[in-house]
Every structure is written in structure tokens, then in C-alpha cells.
Short mmCIF file of N, CA and C in Angstrom, two decimals:
data_model
loop_
_atom_site.label_atom_id
_atom_site.label_comp_id
_atom_site.label_asym_id
_atom_site.label_seq_id
_atom_site.Cartn_x
_atom_site.Cartn_y
_atom_site.Cartn_z
N MET M 1054 0.83 -1.19 0.00
CA MET M 1054 0.00 0.00 0.00
C MET M 1054 0.88 1.25 0.00
N TYR M 1055 1.96 1.22 0.74
CA TYR M 1055 2.86 2.36 0.80
C TYR M 1055 3.41 2.68 -0.58
N GLN M 1056 3.85 1.64 -1.29
CA GLN M 1056 4.41 1.84 -2.63
C GLN M 1056 3.37 2.40 -3.59
N GLU M 1057 2.13 1.90 -3.50
CA GLU M 1057 1.07 2.41 -4.37
C GLU M 1057 0.78 3.87 -4.07
N SER M 1058 0.74 4.23 -2.79
CA SER M 1058 0.50 5.63 -2.41
C SER M 1058 1.63 6.51 -2.91
N LEU M 1059 2.85 6.04 -2.75
CA LEU M 1059 4.00 6.81 -3.19
C LEU M 1059 3.96 7.02 -4.70
N ARG M 1060 3.63 5.96 -5.45
CA ARG M 1060 3.54 6.07 -6.90
C ARG M 1060 2.42 7.04 -7.32
N MET M 1061 1.30 6.97 -6.62
CA MET M 1061 0.18 7.86 -6.92
C MET M 1061 0.60 9.32 -6.72
N ILE M 1062 1.29 9.59 -5.63
CA ILE M 1062 1.73 10.95 -5.34
C ILE M 1062 2.78 11.40 -6.36
N GLU M 1063 3.73 10.53 -6.66
CA GLU M 1063 4.73 10.89 -7.67
C GLU M 1063 4.07 11.19 -9.01
N ASN M 1064 3.09 10.39 -9.40
CA ASN M 1064 2.37 10.65 -10.65
C ASN M 1064 1.65 11.98 -10.61
N MET M 1065 1.05 12.31 -9.46
CA MET M 1065 0.34 13.57 -9.33
C MET M 1065 1.29 14.75 -9.48
N ILE M 1066 2.50 14.61 -8.95
CA ILE M 1066 3.45 15.71 -8.99
C ILE M 1066 4.16 15.80 -10.33
N PHE M 1067 4.61 14.68 -10.87
CA PHE M 1067 5.51 14.70 -12.01
C PHE M 1067 4.89 14.38 -13.36
N CYS M 1068 3.70 13.81 -13.40
CA CYS M 1068 3.18 13.30 -14.67
C CYS M 1068 2.01 14.10 -15.24
N ILE M 1069 1.67 15.20 -14.63
CA ILE M 1069 0.63 16.06 -15.19
C ILE M 1069 1.33 17.25 -15.81
N ASP M 1070 1.20 17.38 -17.12
CA ASP M 1070 1.97 18.38 -17.86
C ASP M 1070 1.25 19.71 -18.04
N ILE M 1071 0.23 19.95 -17.26
CA ILE M 1071 -0.48 21.23 -17.29
C ILE M 1071 -0.56 21.75 -15.86
N PRO M 1072 -0.71 23.05 -15.68
CA PRO M 1072 -0.87 23.58 -14.33
C PRO M 1072 -2.17 23.06 -13.70
N THR M 1073 -2.12 22.78 -12.41
CA THR M 1073 -3.30 22.29 -11.70
C THR M 1073 -3.64 23.23 -10.55
N ILE M 1074 -4.93 23.35 -10.28
CA ILE M 1074 -5.43 24.19 -9.19
C ILE M 1074 -6.32 23.33 -8.31
N GLY M 1075 -5.98 23.25 -7.03
CA GLY M 1075 -6.80 22.54 -6.06
C GLY M 1075 -7.65 23.53 -5.30
N ALA M 1076 -8.95 23.33 -5.29
CA ALA M 1076 -9.88 24.18 -4.53
C ALA M 1076 -10.56 23.29 -3.49
N ILE M 1077 -10.14 23.41 -2.25
CA ILE M 1077 -10.66 22.56 -1.18
C ILE M 1077 -11.77 23.33 -0.48
N ASN M 1078 -12.99 22.82 -0.59
CA ASN M 1078 -14.16 23.58 -0.13
C ASN M 1078 -14.62 23.24 1.27
N GLY M 1079 -13.80 22.53 2.04
CA GLY M 1079 -14.16 22.25 3.42
C GLY M 1079 -13.41 21.04 3.94
N SER M 1080 -13.65 20.72 5.20
CA SER M 1080 -12.97 19.61 5.85
C SER M 1080 -13.44 18.29 5.29
N GLY M 1081 -12.55 17.33 5.29
CA GLY M 1081 -12.89 15.99 4.82
C GLY M 1081 -11.66 15.13 4.82
N SER M 1082 -11.84 13.91 4.39
CA SER M 1082 -10.70 12.99 4.36
C SER M 1082 -10.03 13.02 2.99
N HIS M 1083 -8.80 12.61 2.98
CA HIS M 1083 -7.98 12.50 1.77
C HIS M 1083 -7.96 13.79 0.95
N TRP M 1084 -7.65 14.86 1.63
CA TRP M 1084 -7.51 16.19 1.03
C TRP M 1084 -6.18 16.35 0.34
N GLN M 1085 -5.30 15.36 0.45
CA GLN M 1085 -3.94 15.52 -0.08
C GLN M 1085 -3.91 15.75 -1.58
N MET M 1086 -4.85 15.24 -2.34
CA MET M 1086 -4.81 15.44 -3.78
C MET M 1086 -4.94 16.92 -4.13
N GLY M 1087 -5.77 17.63 -3.41
CA GLY M 1087 -5.90 19.07 -3.65
C GLY M 1087 -4.65 19.84 -3.27
N THR M 1088 -3.94 19.37 -2.26
CA THR M 1088 -2.73 20.08 -1.82
C THR M 1088 -1.52 19.76 -2.69
N LEU M 1089 -1.61 18.74 -3.52
CA LEU M 1089 -0.51 18.41 -4.42
C LEU M 1089 -0.57 19.17 -5.74
N CYS M 1090 -1.63 19.94 -5.93
CA CYS M 1090 -1.74 20.75 -7.15
C CYS M 1090 -0.71 21.88 -7.12
N ASP M 1091 -0.48 22.47 -8.27
CA ASP M 1091 0.48 23.57 -8.35
C ASP M 1091 0.04 24.75 -7.47
N ILE M 1092 -1.23 25.06 -7.52
CA ILE M 1092 -1.81 26.12 -6.68
C ILE M 1092 -2.94 25.48 -5.89
N THR M 1093 -2.99 25.74 -4.59
CA THR M 1093 -4.05 25.21 -3.75
C THR M 1093 -4.69 26.35 -2.97
N ILE M 1094 -6.00 26.43 -3.06
CA ILE M 1094 -6.76 27.40 -2.28
C ILE M 1094 -7.79 26.62 -1.46
N CYS M 1095 -8.22 27.21 -0.36
CA CYS M 1095 -9.22 26.52 0.45
C CYS M 1095 -10.19 27.52 1.05
N ALA M 1096 -11.31 26.99 1.48
CA ALA M 1096 -12.35 27.79 2.12
C ALA M 1096 -12.00 28.02 3.58
N GLU M 1097 -12.43 29.17 4.08
CA GLU M 1097 -12.32 29.44 5.51
C GLU M 1097 -13.04 28.33 6.26
N GLY M 1098 -12.51 27.98 7.40
CA GLY M 1098 -13.14 26.94 8.21
C GLY M 1098 -12.72 25.53 7.85
N THR M 1099 -11.87 25.38 6.85
CA THR M 1099 -11.39 24.06 6.48
C THR M 1099 -10.39 23.57 7.51
N ASP M 1100 -10.55 22.34 7.96
CA ASP M 1100 -9.59 21.70 8.85
C ASP M 1100 -8.89 20.58 8.09
N PHE M 1101 -7.58 20.52 8.25
CA PHE M 1101 -6.77 19.46 7.65
C PHE M 1101 -6.31 18.55 8.77
N PHE M 1102 -6.56 17.26 8.64
CA PHE M 1102 -6.17 16.31 9.68
C PHE M 1102 -6.03 14.92 9.09
N ASP M 1103 -5.36 14.06 9.82
CA ASP M 1103 -5.22 12.66 9.45
C ASP M 1103 -5.71 11.83 10.62
N ALA M 1104 -6.85 11.20 10.48
CA ALA M 1104 -7.47 10.45 11.58
C ALA M 1104 -7.15 8.97 11.54
N HIS M 1105 -6.25 8.53 10.67
CA HIS M 1105 -5.96 7.10 10.56
C HIS M 1105 -5.53 6.49 11.89
N TYR M 1106 -4.52 7.06 12.52
CA TYR M 1106 -3.97 6.48 13.75
C TYR M 1106 -5.00 6.45 14.87
N LEU M 1107 -5.75 7.54 15.00
CA LEU M 1107 -6.77 7.60 16.04
C LEU M 1107 -7.87 6.56 15.81
N GLY M 1108 -8.03 6.16 14.54
CA GLY M 1108 -9.02 5.13 14.20
C GLY M 1108 -8.45 3.73 14.21
N GLY M 1109 -7.20 3.57 14.65
CA GLY M 1109 -6.60 2.25 14.76
C GLY M 1109 -5.88 1.78 13.51
N VAL M 1110 -5.68 2.67 12.54
CA VAL M 1110 -5.00 2.32 11.30
C VAL M 1110 -3.65 3.03 11.29
N SER M 1111 -2.63 2.30 10.90
CA SER M 1111 -1.29 2.87 10.84
C SER M 1111 -1.23 4.01 9.83
N PRO M 1112 -0.69 5.18 10.22
CA PRO M 1112 -0.54 6.26 9.25
C PRO M 1112 0.57 5.91 8.26
N GLY M 1113 0.52 6.48 7.10
CA GLY M 1113 1.57 6.22 6.12
C GLY M 1113 1.07 6.23 4.70
N ASP M 1114 -0.16 6.66 4.51
CA ASP M 1114 -0.68 6.72 3.14
C ASP M 1114 -0.34 8.08 2.54
N GLY M 1115 -1.07 8.48 1.56
CA GLY M 1115 -0.80 9.72 0.86
C GLY M 1115 -0.87 10.96 1.72
N ILE M 1116 -1.69 10.96 2.75
CA ILE M 1116 -1.79 12.14 3.60
C ILE M 1116 -0.46 12.39 4.30
N VAL M 1117 0.10 11.38 4.91
CA VAL M 1117 1.36 11.55 5.62
C VAL M 1117 2.49 11.89 4.65
N LEU M 1118 2.53 11.21 3.52
CA LEU M 1118 3.58 11.50 2.54
C LEU M 1118 3.48 12.93 2.04
N THR M 1119 2.27 13.40 1.83
CA THR M 1119 2.07 14.78 1.39
C THR M 1119 2.49 15.76 2.49
N LEU M 1120 2.07 15.49 3.72
CA LEU M 1120 2.47 16.36 4.83
C LEU M 1120 3.98 16.39 5.00
N GLN M 1121 4.63 15.24 4.84
CA GLN M 1121 6.09 15.21 4.95
C GLN M 1121 6.71 16.13 3.89
N ASN M 1122 6.18 16.06 2.70
CA ASN M 1122 6.71 16.87 1.61
C ASN M 1122 6.46 18.36 1.83
N LEU M 1123 5.29 18.70 2.34
CA LEU M 1123 4.90 20.10 2.47
C LEU M 1123 5.36 20.75 3.78
N THR M 1124 5.42 19.97 4.87
CA THR M 1124 5.68 20.59 6.17
C THR M 1124 6.91 20.05 6.89
N GLY M 1125 7.47 18.95 6.41
CA GLY M 1125 8.61 18.33 7.07
C GLY M 1125 8.22 17.07 7.81
N ILE M 1126 9.21 16.23 8.04
CA ILE M 1126 8.97 14.90 8.62
C ILE M 1126 8.43 14.98 10.04
N LYS M 1127 9.01 15.80 10.88
CA LYS M 1127 8.60 15.87 12.29
C LYS M 1127 7.17 16.40 12.45
N ARG M 1128 6.85 17.48 11.75
CA ARG M 1128 5.51 18.05 11.86
C ARG M 1128 4.48 17.06 11.32
N ALA M 1129 4.82 16.39 10.22
CA ALA M 1129 3.90 15.40 9.64
C ALA M 1129 3.66 14.25 10.61
N ALA M 1130 4.71 13.77 11.25
CA ALA M 1130 4.56 12.68 12.22
C ALA M 1130 3.71 13.11 13.40
N PHE M 1131 3.92 14.32 13.87
CA PHE M 1131 3.13 14.83 14.99
C PHE M 1131 1.65 14.87 14.62
N CYS M 1132 1.35 15.39 13.44
CA CYS M 1132 -0.05 15.45 13.00
C CYS M 1132 -0.64 14.06 12.82
N ALA M 1133 0.15 13.15 12.26
CA ALA M 1133 -0.34 11.80 12.00
C ALA M 1133 -0.64 11.04 13.29
N TYR M 1134 0.22 11.17 14.28
CA TYR M 1134 0.06 10.39 15.51
C TYR M 1134 -0.83 11.05 16.56
N THR M 1135 -1.15 12.31 16.37
CA THR M 1135 -2.05 12.97 17.32
C THR M 1135 -3.42 13.25 16.73
N GLY M 1136 -3.53 13.18 15.40
CA GLY M 1136 -4.81 13.52 14.77
C GLY M 1136 -5.12 15.00 14.87
N ARG M 1137 -4.13 15.79 15.18
CA ARG M 1137 -4.31 17.24 15.39
C ARG M 1137 -4.84 17.92 14.13
N ASN M 1138 -5.85 18.75 14.31
CA ASN M 1138 -6.39 19.55 13.21
C ASN M 1138 -5.48 20.73 12.93
N MET M 1139 -5.33 21.01 11.66
CA MET M 1139 -4.71 22.26 11.24
C MET M 1139 -5.82 23.05 10.57
N ASN M 1140 -6.12 24.22 11.10
CA ASN M 1140 -7.17 25.03 10.48
C ASN M 1140 -6.63 25.69 9.21
N SER M 1141 -7.50 26.37 8.51
CA SER M 1141 -7.11 26.96 7.23
C SER M 1141 -6.00 28.01 7.39
N GLN M 1142 -6.02 28.77 8.46
CA GLN M 1142 -4.97 29.77 8.67
C GLN M 1142 -3.62 29.11 8.92
N THR M 1143 -3.61 28.04 9.71
CA THR M 1143 -2.36 27.30 9.94
C THR M 1143 -1.86 26.69 8.64
N ALA M 1144 -2.78 26.14 7.83
CA ALA M 1144 -2.39 25.58 6.53
C ALA M 1144 -1.77 26.66 5.64
N LEU M 1145 -2.31 27.86 5.70
CA LEU M 1145 -1.74 28.98 4.94
C LEU M 1145 -0.35 29.33 5.48
N ASP M 1146 -0.23 29.43 6.78
CA ASP M 1146 1.05 29.78 7.41
C ASP M 1146 2.13 28.73 7.10
N LEU M 1147 1.75 27.46 6.99
CA LEU M 1147 2.71 26.38 6.74
C LEU M 1147 2.97 26.17 5.25
N GLY M 1148 2.26 26.87 4.40
CA GLY M 1148 2.46 26.73 2.97
C GLY M 1148 1.71 25.55 2.35
N ILE M 1149 0.76 24.99 3.06
CA ILE M 1149 -0.04 23.89 2.51
C ILE M 1149 -1.02 24.44 1.48
N VAL M 1150 -1.53 25.63 1.72
CA VAL M 1150 -2.41 26.31 0.77
C VAL M 1150 -1.84 27.69 0.46
N SER M 1151 -2.27 28.24 -0.66
CA SER M 1151 -1.78 29.55 -1.09
C SER M 1151 -2.70 30.69 -0.70
N GLU M 1152 -3.99 30.41 -0.62
CA GLU M 1152 -4.98 31.42 -0.23
C GLU M 1152 -6.10 30.76 0.54
N VAL M 1153 -6.71 31.54 1.43
CA VAL M 1153 -7.90 31.12 2.17
C VAL M 1153 -8.99 32.13 1.86
N LEU M 1154 -10.14 31.64 1.42
CA LEU M 1154 -11.22 32.52 0.99
C LEU M 1154 -12.55 32.10 1.60
N PRO M 1155 -13.53 33.01 1.63
CA PRO M 1155 -14.88 32.59 2.00
C PRO M 1155 -15.37 31.53 1.01
N ASN M 1156 -16.12 30.58 1.49
CA ASN M 1156 -16.56 29.45 0.67
C ASN M 1156 -17.25 29.90 -0.62
N GLU M 1157 -18.04 30.96 -0.54
CA GLU M 1157 -18.78 31.41 -1.72
C GLU M 1157 -17.88 32.03 -2.80
N LYS M 1158 -16.65 32.35 -2.45
CA LYS M 1158 -15.72 32.94 -3.42
C LYS M 1158 -14.68 31.94 -3.93
N LEU M 1159 -14.69 30.73 -3.41
CA LEU M 1159 -13.63 29.77 -3.70
C LEU M 1159 -13.57 29.38 -5.18
N LEU M 1160 -14.67 28.93 -5.75
CA LEU M 1160 -14.64 28.50 -7.15
C LEU M 1160 -14.42 29.66 -8.11
N THR M 1161 -14.98 30.82 -7.78
CA THR M 1161 -14.74 31.99 -8.62
C THR M 1161 -13.25 32.31 -8.67
N ARG M 1162 -12.59 32.24 -7.51
CA ARG M 1162 -11.15 32.51 -7.47
C ARG M 1162 -10.37 31.45 -8.23
N ALA M 1163 -10.77 30.20 -8.14
CA ALA M 1163 -10.09 29.13 -8.88
C ALA M 1163 -10.16 29.40 -10.38
N TRP M 1164 -11.34 29.81 -10.87
CA TRP M 1164 -11.49 30.14 -12.28
C TRP M 1164 -10.68 31.38 -12.66
N GLU M 1165 -10.61 32.37 -11.77
CA GLU M 1165 -9.77 33.56 -12.03
C GLU M 1165 -8.31 33.16 -12.19
N LEU M 1166 -7.83 32.29 -11.31
CA LEU M 1166 -6.45 31.83 -11.39
C LEU M 1166 -6.20 31.06 -12.69
N ALA M 1167 -7.17 30.22 -13.06
CA ALA M 1167 -7.03 29.45 -14.30
C ALA M 1167 -6.97 30.37 -15.51
N GLU M 1168 -7.84 31.38 -15.53
CA GLU M 1168 -7.83 32.34 -16.64
C GLU M 1168 -6.50 33.09 -16.70
N MET M 1169 -5.98 33.49 -15.53
CA MET M 1169 -4.71 34.19 -15.48
C MET M 1169 -3.59 33.31 -16.03
N ILE M 1170 -3.57 32.06 -15.64
CA ILE M 1170 -2.56 31.13 -16.13
C ILE M 1170 -2.69 30.95 -17.63
N MET M 1171 -3.91 30.81 -18.12
CA MET M 1171 -4.12 30.62 -19.56
C MET M 1171 -3.71 31.87 -20.34
N GLN M 1172 -3.96 33.05 -19.81
CA GLN M 1172 -3.54 34.28 -20.49
C GLN M 1172 -2.03 34.33 -20.60
N GLY M 1173 -1.34 33.90 -19.56
CA GLY M 1173 0.12 33.84 -19.59
C GLY M 1173 0.61 32.85 -20.62
N ALA M 1174 -0.08 31.74 -20.77
CA ALA M 1174 0.30 30.73 -21.74
C ALA M 1174 0.13 31.26 -23.16
N VAL M 1175 -0.93 32.01 -23.39
CA VAL M 1175 -1.19 32.59 -24.71
C VAL M 1175 -0.15 33.65 -25.02
N ALA M 1176 0.19 34.47 -24.03
CA ALA M 1176 1.17 35.55 -24.23
C ALA M 1176 2.56 35.01 -24.49
N ASN M 1177 2.85 33.82 -23.99
CA ASN M 1177 4.18 33.25 -24.15
C ASN M 1177 4.36 32.43 -25.42
N LYS M 1178 3.32 32.34 -26.24
CA LYS M 1178 3.44 31.57 -27.49
C LYS M 1178 4.13 32.35 -28.55
#
């Protein structure tokens, strides 16, 4: 399972040849895919956590691997073994997300970012 998770994350990072935008609209499980995008934004009130260990499952899937990559090994281990929530402001401070917005503005901002990226691509041709 570890190898499959690692391969999935590597593919997400290295095998998508276009810019990606993750828009995380609230708390939930397996949020790591949104945080592996080139740009990640989230809604206010979003909590990031890994509940595997608290539920009796060994941590070590994509969430922990992503946290290790984004925040460092020690902080990732602490979050994995304590189930500690990181709120949206903490995620912003740690560099997990790039912007925190009100939920009603999240998708609009994602589309604005996409349009901006596409305009840059057109200008660079």
C-alpha cells in the first residue's frame, strides 16, 4: 500500500503536464490530492487532519507522505500520531495552501487563477 500511495503521489506531482489548481471547499478525508496541485486554495473553516492512527489504522498513506513533503517529517509525524487539526490559517502559514477565501468565493477565485494562467500561456506563445 505504501508503494502504491508513493507512486500515486509521484504521478500527481511529475506526470501532469499542465498547471493544476486545487480548490478545497471544506474539511474531509484525503484532502492531499488538492494540496498536491500547483496552486491550492481553500475555504475558511477548512480543517486538515489525518485520523488514521486515532481510528486504529497505521498512518503512512498519501496524507502523511504529502504532509512530509509540504511541512517536514517531524511536523507530519506529529499530526499523524495525534490527529491534530490544522485550520485553514495554519495551513496557509505552513504553505499547505496559497490562499484562504470565504466558501462562496472559492470556485470563482479558482477560475480567475485558471484564466490568469491561460492568459500567460497565450502571451508566451
